[in-house]
Amino acid sequence: MVRTPEEYLNSLRDGRVIYYRGKLVTDVTTHEVLRVAINHAMELYKWQSDPELRRYLLYEDPQYGAISRFYKVPKSPSDLIERFKLIYNTTLLGKGMFNIMKTIGSDALFGLMIASKQLDSLRGTDYYSKVMKYYEYVIKNDVTIAVAQTDVKGDRMLRPHQQADPDLYVHITRREPDGIVVRGAKVHTTQSIAANELIVLPYRNMVKEDADYAVAFAIPVNTKGITLIPRPLREVEINMLGDEFPMGKTNVEVETLTIFDDVKVPNERVFLAGEYEFAAAYGLTFALYHRFTAISYRAALADIVLGYAKLFAEYNNIEGASHIRRDIVDIITYKEYLVSSAIAAAEKCIKDNTTGICIPNPIYTNVGKLTANSKYLDAVKDMIDVAGGLLADIPSTSELSNPTEEKYMVKYLVGKKGTDARTRIRLFQVAREFLSALGALLSVGMIHAEGSIEASVIELYRSYNYDISKTAALLNADMAKTDDIKKLLEWW
C-alpha cells in the first residue's frame, strides 16, 4: 500500500504522548508550531502521489508491488548510487532540509538485517526472521520510522551498568513470556513526533555486566509508556512573529527527548535482548548506512550554498576578484568531495555474504562524513565572504509590500546593471536563514549529526587497512617482501 498525505496525517492522530513547552499536545498535526515538522514529513507522501515525481519516489518490488524507494534493499553498487540520488534529490526538493522520515528507518532496517543474520548464524537465535517480518510490515503499510539510538548517558566515563541511575541507558527491566519491558531515555530522536514507529538500537559496545542494555526493538510511537519532549522550534516561532523564512515555515525537523517508562515490547518486535557482544555491531552497521545518508544529503545542501555564493558574485559583479574565485572553488571542492565519497562508497561497497546486501564502503563513507562535519562552516564562511554585509542586515521582504518602502528598496538594493533587485533581496533574505533562524541548528547538526567528528576519526583509524601503505614505505626503503609487493600491485 502506498499511502496518501491524508492517510499519513490521520495515522498520527493515535493518542501519542507529546509535551511542548510544558503543555500536553492533543493533536500534533494541528499544533501551531509542531505541525510544521509534520508538514515537512508529509512532503514525502505528496511527492510519491505526484504523477511527475512518483516514479522517483516509488519502486516496483517483484514481490510486494509499488513500495517506497527508500526501502529498496541495496543489492548492488548501482542500488547504492540510486539511493544517493534519491536522498540528494529529495533534499533539494525540501529546499535544503533533509527529509529523514523513511531514510533513517531504512538505514536501521538494512543494518538490522545484516547484524541479526550474523548473530543468528553464531548463536542459533531467530532475530533475522523477526526483522524481515517487521520489514514486510513497514513496506506493506508505507510507514515512517524514527530511530532512537543515543542514550542520555549520564557520566560519559562510566559504562551503562556503572551509572548511578540505571535508567541513563535504555535497558531491559524484566522479561516476560510474551516480551520484554524496557526503561530509560534516548536523545536526538529526529522526527519521532512525525513517525509511526520507533526503532531502538544500542548506542555503544557492551560488556557482560551491560547485558540488559544490549537491546534492539521496534515499537509504535503511541505505545503506552513512551513520552516525547521536543526541542523548542525557535526557527518556527520566529516565523510566527512575521519574519519571512521559507525553510522555517515549511521545512523543519525536530528532535526529542524520548522516554521509555516501563514500555512493553512484544517478542516479535525484539531484535536483540542481552547478547552484549553484538551491541556494537548492531549500532555500527546502522551508523555506516546513516553516514552514507549524511554525505548524500549534505552534498545537496552544499549545492545550495554554492548556488547562493555564485549568484551573489554575479549580482554584485565581483566574479573577477581572485579571493571570490577562491571562495567559490572552496565550496565546489567541499561539495564534490562529498559526491565523490558517496560514489566511491557505493562502487567499492562490501557485499554481506549472509544476506547479499551491499554495505557502503566504510573508508570512503567515513572520509566523506569527516569532511562533511569538519568543513561545513568553512563553506558557509566562503558564502558570507562573497555575499558581504547585506547578508546580515538587509531589510525584510515585507517592506516590498509598502509602495513607499518598495520604491527605496528596489532603487537602492539593486546589484549590477540588468539584474532584478527583488530577486537579489529575496536571495539575501533566504540565505540569511542559514545563519540566523536555522544557523545554530544547521551548524551543530553538521558537526555532530550522524556521528561526531571524533566518531569518524575513531572509526577511520580503527578500520583502515594500513598494509598497503606500510608495504609501500618498505618498498621505498628496499625492505619489502616479494609477496607483499604482489599484494601492493593488485590491491585495487
XYZ file of C-alpha atoms in Angstrom:
492
model
C 0.000 0.000 0.000
C 1.262 3.468 -0.906
C -0.337 5.970 1.443
C -1.739 9.371 0.567
C -0.785 12.513 2.509
C -4.188 12.469 4.209
C -3.763 8.836 5.289
C -0.358 9.685 6.725
C -1.758 12.627 8.714
C -4.594 10.525 10.080
C -2.131 7.880 11.232
C -0.552 10.407 13.623
C -3.830 11.058 15.450
C -3.294 7.992 17.609
C -3.070 9.228 21.208
C 0.718 9.603 21.253
C 2.086 11.491 24.259
C 3.948 14.688 23.375
C 4.691 17.703 25.554
C 5.757 21.042 24.104
C 6.870 23.950 26.285
C 5.207 22.399 29.332
C 1.874 21.577 27.717
C 0.370 18.298 26.506
C -0.140 18.271 22.733
C -3.599 16.924 21.931
C -3.130 16.723 18.132
C 0.365 17.073 16.717
C -0.976 17.551 13.171
C -2.737 20.801 14.098
C -0.355 22.179 16.740
C 0.605 25.722 15.725
C 4.355 25.003 15.952
C 4.895 21.251 15.677
C 2.680 20.899 12.612
C 5.499 22.473 10.569
C 7.655 19.402 11.220
C 4.683 17.189 10.401
C 4.077 19.014 7.123
C 7.748 18.597 6.240
C 7.465 14.835 6.775
C 4.251 14.761 4.740
C 6.165 16.087 1.719
C 7.355 12.531 1.050
C 3.763 11.401 0.667
C 2.930 14.388 -1.529
C 5.854 13.678 -3.809
C 5.041 9.990 -4.154
C 1.435 10.931 -5.010
C 2.542 13.410 -7.658
C 2.198 12.000 -11.216
C 5.555 13.516 -12.227
C 7.547 12.660 -9.098
C 6.161 9.285 -8.063
C 8.480 7.367 -10.411
C 11.430 8.792 -8.496
C 9.928 8.002 -5.081
C 8.433 4.563 -5.702
C 9.940 1.216 -6.636
C 8.133 -1.724 -8.225
C 9.126 -4.610 -5.986
C 8.690 -8.022 -7.673
C 7.064 -9.448 -4.542
C 5.211 -6.529 -2.953
C 4.407 -4.244 -5.864
C 4.861 -0.464 -5.514
C 6.807 0.455 -2.365
C 8.759 3.477 -1.212
C 12.128 3.552 -2.974
C 13.766 4.359 0.359
C 13.007 0.810 1.496
C 14.568 -0.871 -1.533
C 17.263 -3.185 -0.139
C 20.602 -2.389 -1.851
C 21.977 -5.497 -3.545
C 24.454 -3.830 -5.925
C 26.624 -0.713 -6.271
C 24.029 0.770 -8.627
C 21.376 0.385 -5.909
C 23.533 2.469 -3.557
C 24.144 5.079 -6.276
C 20.373 5.218 -6.774
C 19.942 5.687 -3.023
C 22.456 8.553 -3.052
C 20.496 10.274 -5.837
C 17.202 9.721 -4.012
C 18.459 11.357 -0.814
C 20.248 14.122 -2.714
C 17.213 14.995 -4.847
C 14.654 14.896 -2.030
C 16.913 17.221 -0.029
C 16.854 19.682 -2.921
C 13.070 19.313 -3.169
C 12.928 20.051 0.564
C 14.751 23.357 -0.014
C 17.899 22.116 1.670
C 16.255 20.424 4.649
C 16.890 16.674 4.525
C 13.690 14.622 4.892
C 14.719 11.902 7.312
C 11.453 10.039 7.756
C 11.984 6.947 5.610
C 15.728 7.264 5.137
C 16.783 6.709 8.722
C 14.281 3.900 9.161
C 15.631 2.063 6.135
C 19.209 2.706 7.315
C 18.288 0.948 10.546
C 16.442 -1.883 8.806
C 19.363 -2.685 6.499
C 21.711 -2.693 9.485
C 19.355 -4.924 11.459
C 19.084 -7.407 8.593
C 22.845 -7.834 8.428
C 23.606 -7.809 12.171
C 20.727 -10.126 13.137
C 21.663 -12.661 10.449
C 25.236 -12.737 11.734
C 24.031 -13.162 15.301
C 21.659 -15.983 14.329
C 24.421 -17.864 12.498
C 26.665 -17.764 15.575
C 24.128 -18.197 18.366
C 21.239 -20.082 16.780
C 18.827 -17.264 17.620
C 15.911 -16.273 15.412
C 16.166 -12.496 15.188
C 16.560 -12.244 11.403
C 13.120 -13.691 10.681
C 11.617 -11.138 13.083
C 13.453 -8.308 11.341
C 12.215 -9.484 7.949
C 8.645 -9.841 9.194
C 8.853 -6.283 10.526
C 10.340 -5.076 7.230
C 7.386 -6.605 5.414
C 5.000 -4.774 7.751
C 6.802 -1.482 7.082
C 6.730 -1.661 3.296
C 3.182 -3.003 3.116
C 1.876 -0.179 5.288
C 4.198 2.564 3.953
C 5.041 3.728 7.458
C 7.512 6.302 8.700
C 10.191 5.353 11.228
C 12.304 7.331 13.674
C 15.434 5.823 15.196
C 16.311 6.179 18.877
C 19.964 5.295 19.408
C 21.764 7.912 21.503
C 21.246 7.281 25.219
C 21.283 10.203 27.634
C 24.473 8.576 29.009
C 24.891 10.415 32.336
C 28.582 10.145 33.331
C 30.369 9.630 29.994
C 33.315 7.920 31.694
C 31.153 5.128 33.102
C 29.687 2.100 31.385
C 25.905 1.636 31.355
C 25.856 -0.732 34.346
C 28.125 1.616 36.345
C 25.817 4.641 36.220
C 24.382 5.934 39.499
C 20.935 5.786 37.882
C 20.428 2.568 35.869
C 17.934 4.317 33.571
C 20.521 6.587 31.932
C 20.806 3.955 29.200
C 17.728 2.181 27.860
C 17.659 -1.296 29.355
C 15.534 -4.366 29.977
C 13.898 -4.201 33.413
C 12.162 -7.548 33.223
C 11.488 -10.410 30.844
C 8.030 -11.873 30.433
C 6.832 -14.894 28.398
C 5.462 -12.692 25.610
C 8.054 -9.910 25.589
C 10.369 -7.574 27.447
C 9.836 -4.403 29.469
C 12.270 -1.524 28.966
C 13.031 1.732 30.733
C 15.328 4.688 30.061
C 15.622 7.590 27.642
C 17.205 8.494 24.320
C 18.089 11.926 22.938
C 18.390 13.350 19.407
C 15.468 11.243 18.169
C 14.788 13.139 14.973
C 11.164 13.429 13.828
C 9.812 10.950 16.364
C 6.692 13.141 16.644
C 6.101 12.595 12.909
C 6.861 8.873 12.861
C 4.560 5.874 13.076
C 7.255 3.623 14.507
C 10.419 3.802 16.587
C 13.415 1.535 16.057
C 15.592 1.454 19.168
C 19.255 0.470 18.840
C 22.174 0.148 21.276
C 24.466 3.157 21.385
C 27.834 1.600 22.219
C 29.810 -1.579 22.790
C 28.834 -3.591 25.870
C 30.482 -5.917 28.369
C 28.867 -8.845 30.190
C 27.642 -6.638 33.041
C 25.845 -4.466 30.451
C 23.801 -7.351 29.039
C 20.425 -5.824 29.920
C 21.431 -2.688 27.990
C 22.138 -4.667 24.800
C 18.660 -4.295 23.379
C 17.159 -3.525 19.978
C 13.495 -3.428 19.087
C 10.711 -1.698 17.134
C 7.597 -0.213 18.698
C 4.694 2.048 17.646
C 5.184 5.644 18.790
C 1.845 5.659 20.621
C 2.776 2.665 22.821
C 1.929 3.138 26.493
C 4.916 4.455 28.426
C 6.523 6.409 25.566
C 6.722 10.176 26.099
C 8.215 12.626 23.594
C 9.576 16.042 24.615
C 10.684 18.048 21.536
C 13.263 20.802 21.478
C 11.749 24.289 21.096
C 11.329 25.086 17.418
C 12.542 28.673 17.691
C 13.000 28.910 13.931
C 9.259 28.269 13.544
C 8.269 30.557 16.406
C 10.240 33.396 14.811
C 8.115 32.969 11.690
C 5.008 33.408 13.810
C 6.221 36.928 14.560
C 6.003 37.804 10.895
C 9.535 37.259 9.597
C 9.783 35.532 6.245
C 11.951 32.453 6.476
C 10.743 29.911 3.899
C 12.553 26.900 5.372
C 11.314 27.739 8.853
C 7.773 27.916 7.537
C 7.657 24.620 5.704
C 10.814 22.525 6.104
C 11.832 21.923 9.695
C 12.626 18.730 11.560
C 12.509 18.318 15.311
C 14.425 16.185 17.790
C 13.043 14.809 21.042
C 13.997 13.509 24.400
C 12.351 10.097 24.052
C 11.357 8.477 27.322
C 10.580 4.793 27.833
C 8.749 4.348 31.140
C 8.294 0.581 31.549
C 7.379 0.041 27.909
C 6.267 -3.468 26.959
C 7.796 -4.777 23.725
C 6.279 -7.986 22.285
C 8.692 -10.778 21.412
C 8.082 -10.480 17.672
C 9.398 -6.890 17.784
C 12.579 -7.719 19.786
C 15.750 -7.939 17.664
C 18.436 -8.080 20.385
C 17.948 -8.911 24.054
C 21.078 -9.412 26.103
C 23.625 -10.612 23.525
C 26.054 -7.928 24.652
C 28.894 -8.979 22.323
C 26.764 -7.871 19.356
C 25.665 -4.473 20.657
C 28.480 -2.662 18.834
C 27.763 -4.492 15.566
C 24.085 -3.529 15.714
C 24.967 0.102 16.335
C 27.841 0.431 13.883
C 26.116 -1.252 10.924
C 23.257 1.229 11.190
C 25.715 4.094 11.665
C 27.552 3.196 8.467
C 24.392 3.362 6.366
C 23.367 6.557 8.110
C 26.728 8.197 7.416
C 26.279 7.321 3.743
C 22.919 9.063 4.029
C 24.672 12.027 5.636
C 27.138 12.634 2.815
C 24.264 12.279 0.334
C 22.042 14.984 1.814
C 24.970 17.215 2.763
C 26.152 17.230 -0.848
C 22.751 18.669 -1.767
C 22.973 21.283 0.975
C 26.460 22.194 -0.268
C 24.986 22.648 -3.745
C 22.562 25.226 -2.356
C 25.332 27.100 -0.521
C 27.377 27.069 -3.737
C 24.409 28.380 -5.721
C 23.942 31.297 -3.352
C 27.637 32.171 -3.463
C 27.731 32.139 -7.269
C 24.546 34.221 -7.586
C 25.830 36.782 -5.071
C 29.079 37.028 -7.030
C 27.122 37.588 -10.260
C 24.662 40.106 -8.793
C 27.466 42.036 -7.093
C 29.650 41.828 -10.229
C 32.684 40.616 -8.282
C 33.417 37.365 -10.104
C 36.694 38.782 -11.367
C 38.141 39.141 -7.845
C 40.653 36.406 -7.069
C 39.507 35.909 -3.474
C 35.910 35.459 -4.652
C 37.013 32.780 -7.102
C 38.870 31.014 -4.282
C 35.799 31.175 -2.043
C 33.612 29.636 -4.731
C 36.160 26.961 -5.632
C 36.428 26.055 -1.930
C 32.677 25.380 -1.862
C 32.930 23.411 -5.124
C 35.693 21.300 -3.579
C 33.617 20.659 -0.459
C 30.545 19.619 -2.434
C 32.370 17.419 -4.924
C 34.385 15.763 -2.160
C 31.095 14.589 -0.678
C 29.726 13.473 -4.046
C 32.951 11.604 -4.844
C 32.960 9.925 -1.429
C 29.388 8.734 -1.887
C 30.100 7.358 -5.369
C 33.286 5.624 -4.200
C 31.489 4.196 -1.151
C 28.821 2.762 -3.459
C 31.120 1.487 -6.196
C 33.515 -0.121 -3.698
C 30.760 -1.428 -1.428
C 31.145 -4.616 0.584
C 28.635 -7.376 -0.046
C 27.467 -9.169 3.080
C 27.819 -12.899 2.475
C 24.872 -13.929 4.623
C 22.202 -11.582 3.212
C 23.587 -10.398 -0.132
C 23.050 -6.801 0.994
C 25.589 -4.208 -0.152
C 27.200 -2.163 2.624
C 28.710 1.246 1.744
C 32.490 1.086 1.846
C 33.350 2.156 5.408
C 36.559 4.007 4.479
C 35.069 6.210 1.765
C 31.910 6.718 3.808
C 33.806 7.893 6.865
C 36.228 10.027 4.840
C 33.230 11.781 3.294
C 31.458 12.097 6.630
C 34.559 13.536 8.327
C 34.872 16.101 5.545
C 31.159 16.934 5.791
C 31.476 17.541 9.542
C 34.714 19.467 9.637
C 34.398 21.654 6.530
C 30.759 22.815 6.530
C 31.410 26.002 8.475
C 34.249 26.815 6.068
C 31.796 26.583 3.158
C 29.354 28.891 4.951
C 32.211 31.301 5.707
C 33.054 31.367 1.990
C 29.443 32.162 1.122
C 29.443 35.008 3.661
C 32.670 36.393 2.241
C 31.140 36.503 -1.243
C 27.788 37.927 -0.110
C 29.048 40.735 2.094
C 27.379 42.537 4.998
C 23.894 42.684 3.491
C 23.605 39.008 4.366
C 23.232 40.123 7.975
C 21.205 43.307 7.825
C 19.178 43.532 4.631
C 15.606 44.734 5.380
C 12.707 42.283 5.333
C 10.979 41.330 2.093
C 7.788 42.538 3.832
C 8.959 46.062 3.102
C 8.267 45.416 -0.583
C 4.541 45.350 0.152
C 4.589 49.035 1.133
C 4.772 51.257 -2.005
C 6.845 53.931 -0.250
C 9.432 51.461 1.018
C 9.332 49.388 -2.154
C 10.457 52.413 -4.158
C 13.575 52.795 -1.999
C 14.261 49.051 -1.704
C 14.211 48.488 -5.458
C 16.245 51.632 -6.171
C 18.997 51.168 -3.610
C 19.316 47.404 -3.199
C 19.913 46.635 -6.852
C 23.082 44.876 -7.984
C 24.889 45.219 -11.269
C 23.018 46.683 -14.215
C 20.461 44.324 -15.706
C 19.781 42.336 -12.524
C 16.481 42.279 -10.652
C 16.539 43.979 -7.244
C 13.622 41.936 -5.878
C 15.369 38.670 -6.687
C 18.579 39.910 -5.084
C 16.715 40.952 -1.923
C 14.974 37.595 -1.747
C 18.250 35.696 -2.159
C 19.815 37.615 0.718
C 16.775 37.020 2.904
C 16.681 33.277 2.341
C 20.449 32.796 2.562
C 20.432 34.642 5.885
C 18.279 31.833 7.255
C 21.301 29.535 7.071
C 22.979 31.868 9.564
C 20.155 33.115 11.804
C 16.889 31.234 12.263
C 18.414 27.909 11.246
C 22.048 28.809 11.864
C 22.540 27.143 15.227
C 20.549 24.065 14.232
C 22.432 23.527 10.974
C 25.840 24.324 12.447
C 25.507 21.939 15.384
C 23.851 19.322 13.207
C 26.510 19.456 10.514
C 29.216 18.931 13.141
C 27.503 16.305 15.304
C 24.601 14.671 13.426
C 25.010 11.084 12.179
C 28.123 10.826 14.356
C 30.554 13.450 15.588
C 33.919 14.378 14.090
C 35.614 12.211 16.713
C 33.385 9.240 15.879
C 34.540 9.334 12.259
C 38.166 9.761 13.337
C 37.949 6.742 15.651
C 36.258 4.561 13.046
C 38.666 5.551 10.261
C 41.717 4.944 12.433
C 40.337 1.632 13.676
C 39.130 0.143 10.395
C 41.647 1.448 7.868
C 43.830 -1.210 6.191
C 47.385 0.051 6.636
C 49.052 -2.953 4.972
C 49.331 -1.357 1.536
C 50.756 1.878 2.921
C 53.267 0.063 5.101
C 54.349 -2.115 2.169
C 54.757 0.991 0.023
C 57.014 2.513 2.675
C 59.047 -0.720 2.971
C 59.328 -0.907 -0.812
C 60.623 2.641 -0.841
C 63.261 1.547 1.670
C 64.087 -1.647 -0.320
C 62.768 -3.769 2.561
C 59.502 -5.159 1.147
C 58.907 -8.875 0.663
C 58.020 -10.257 -2.773
C 54.573 -11.494 -1.706
C 53.763 -8.121 -0.172
C 54.802 -6.347 -3.366
C 52.378 -8.533 -5.335
C 49.572 -7.560 -2.966
C 50.556 -3.929 -3.341
C 50.204 -4.119 -7.120
C 46.898 -5.999 -7.009
C 45.081 -4.407 -4.069
C 42.654 -2.249 -6.077
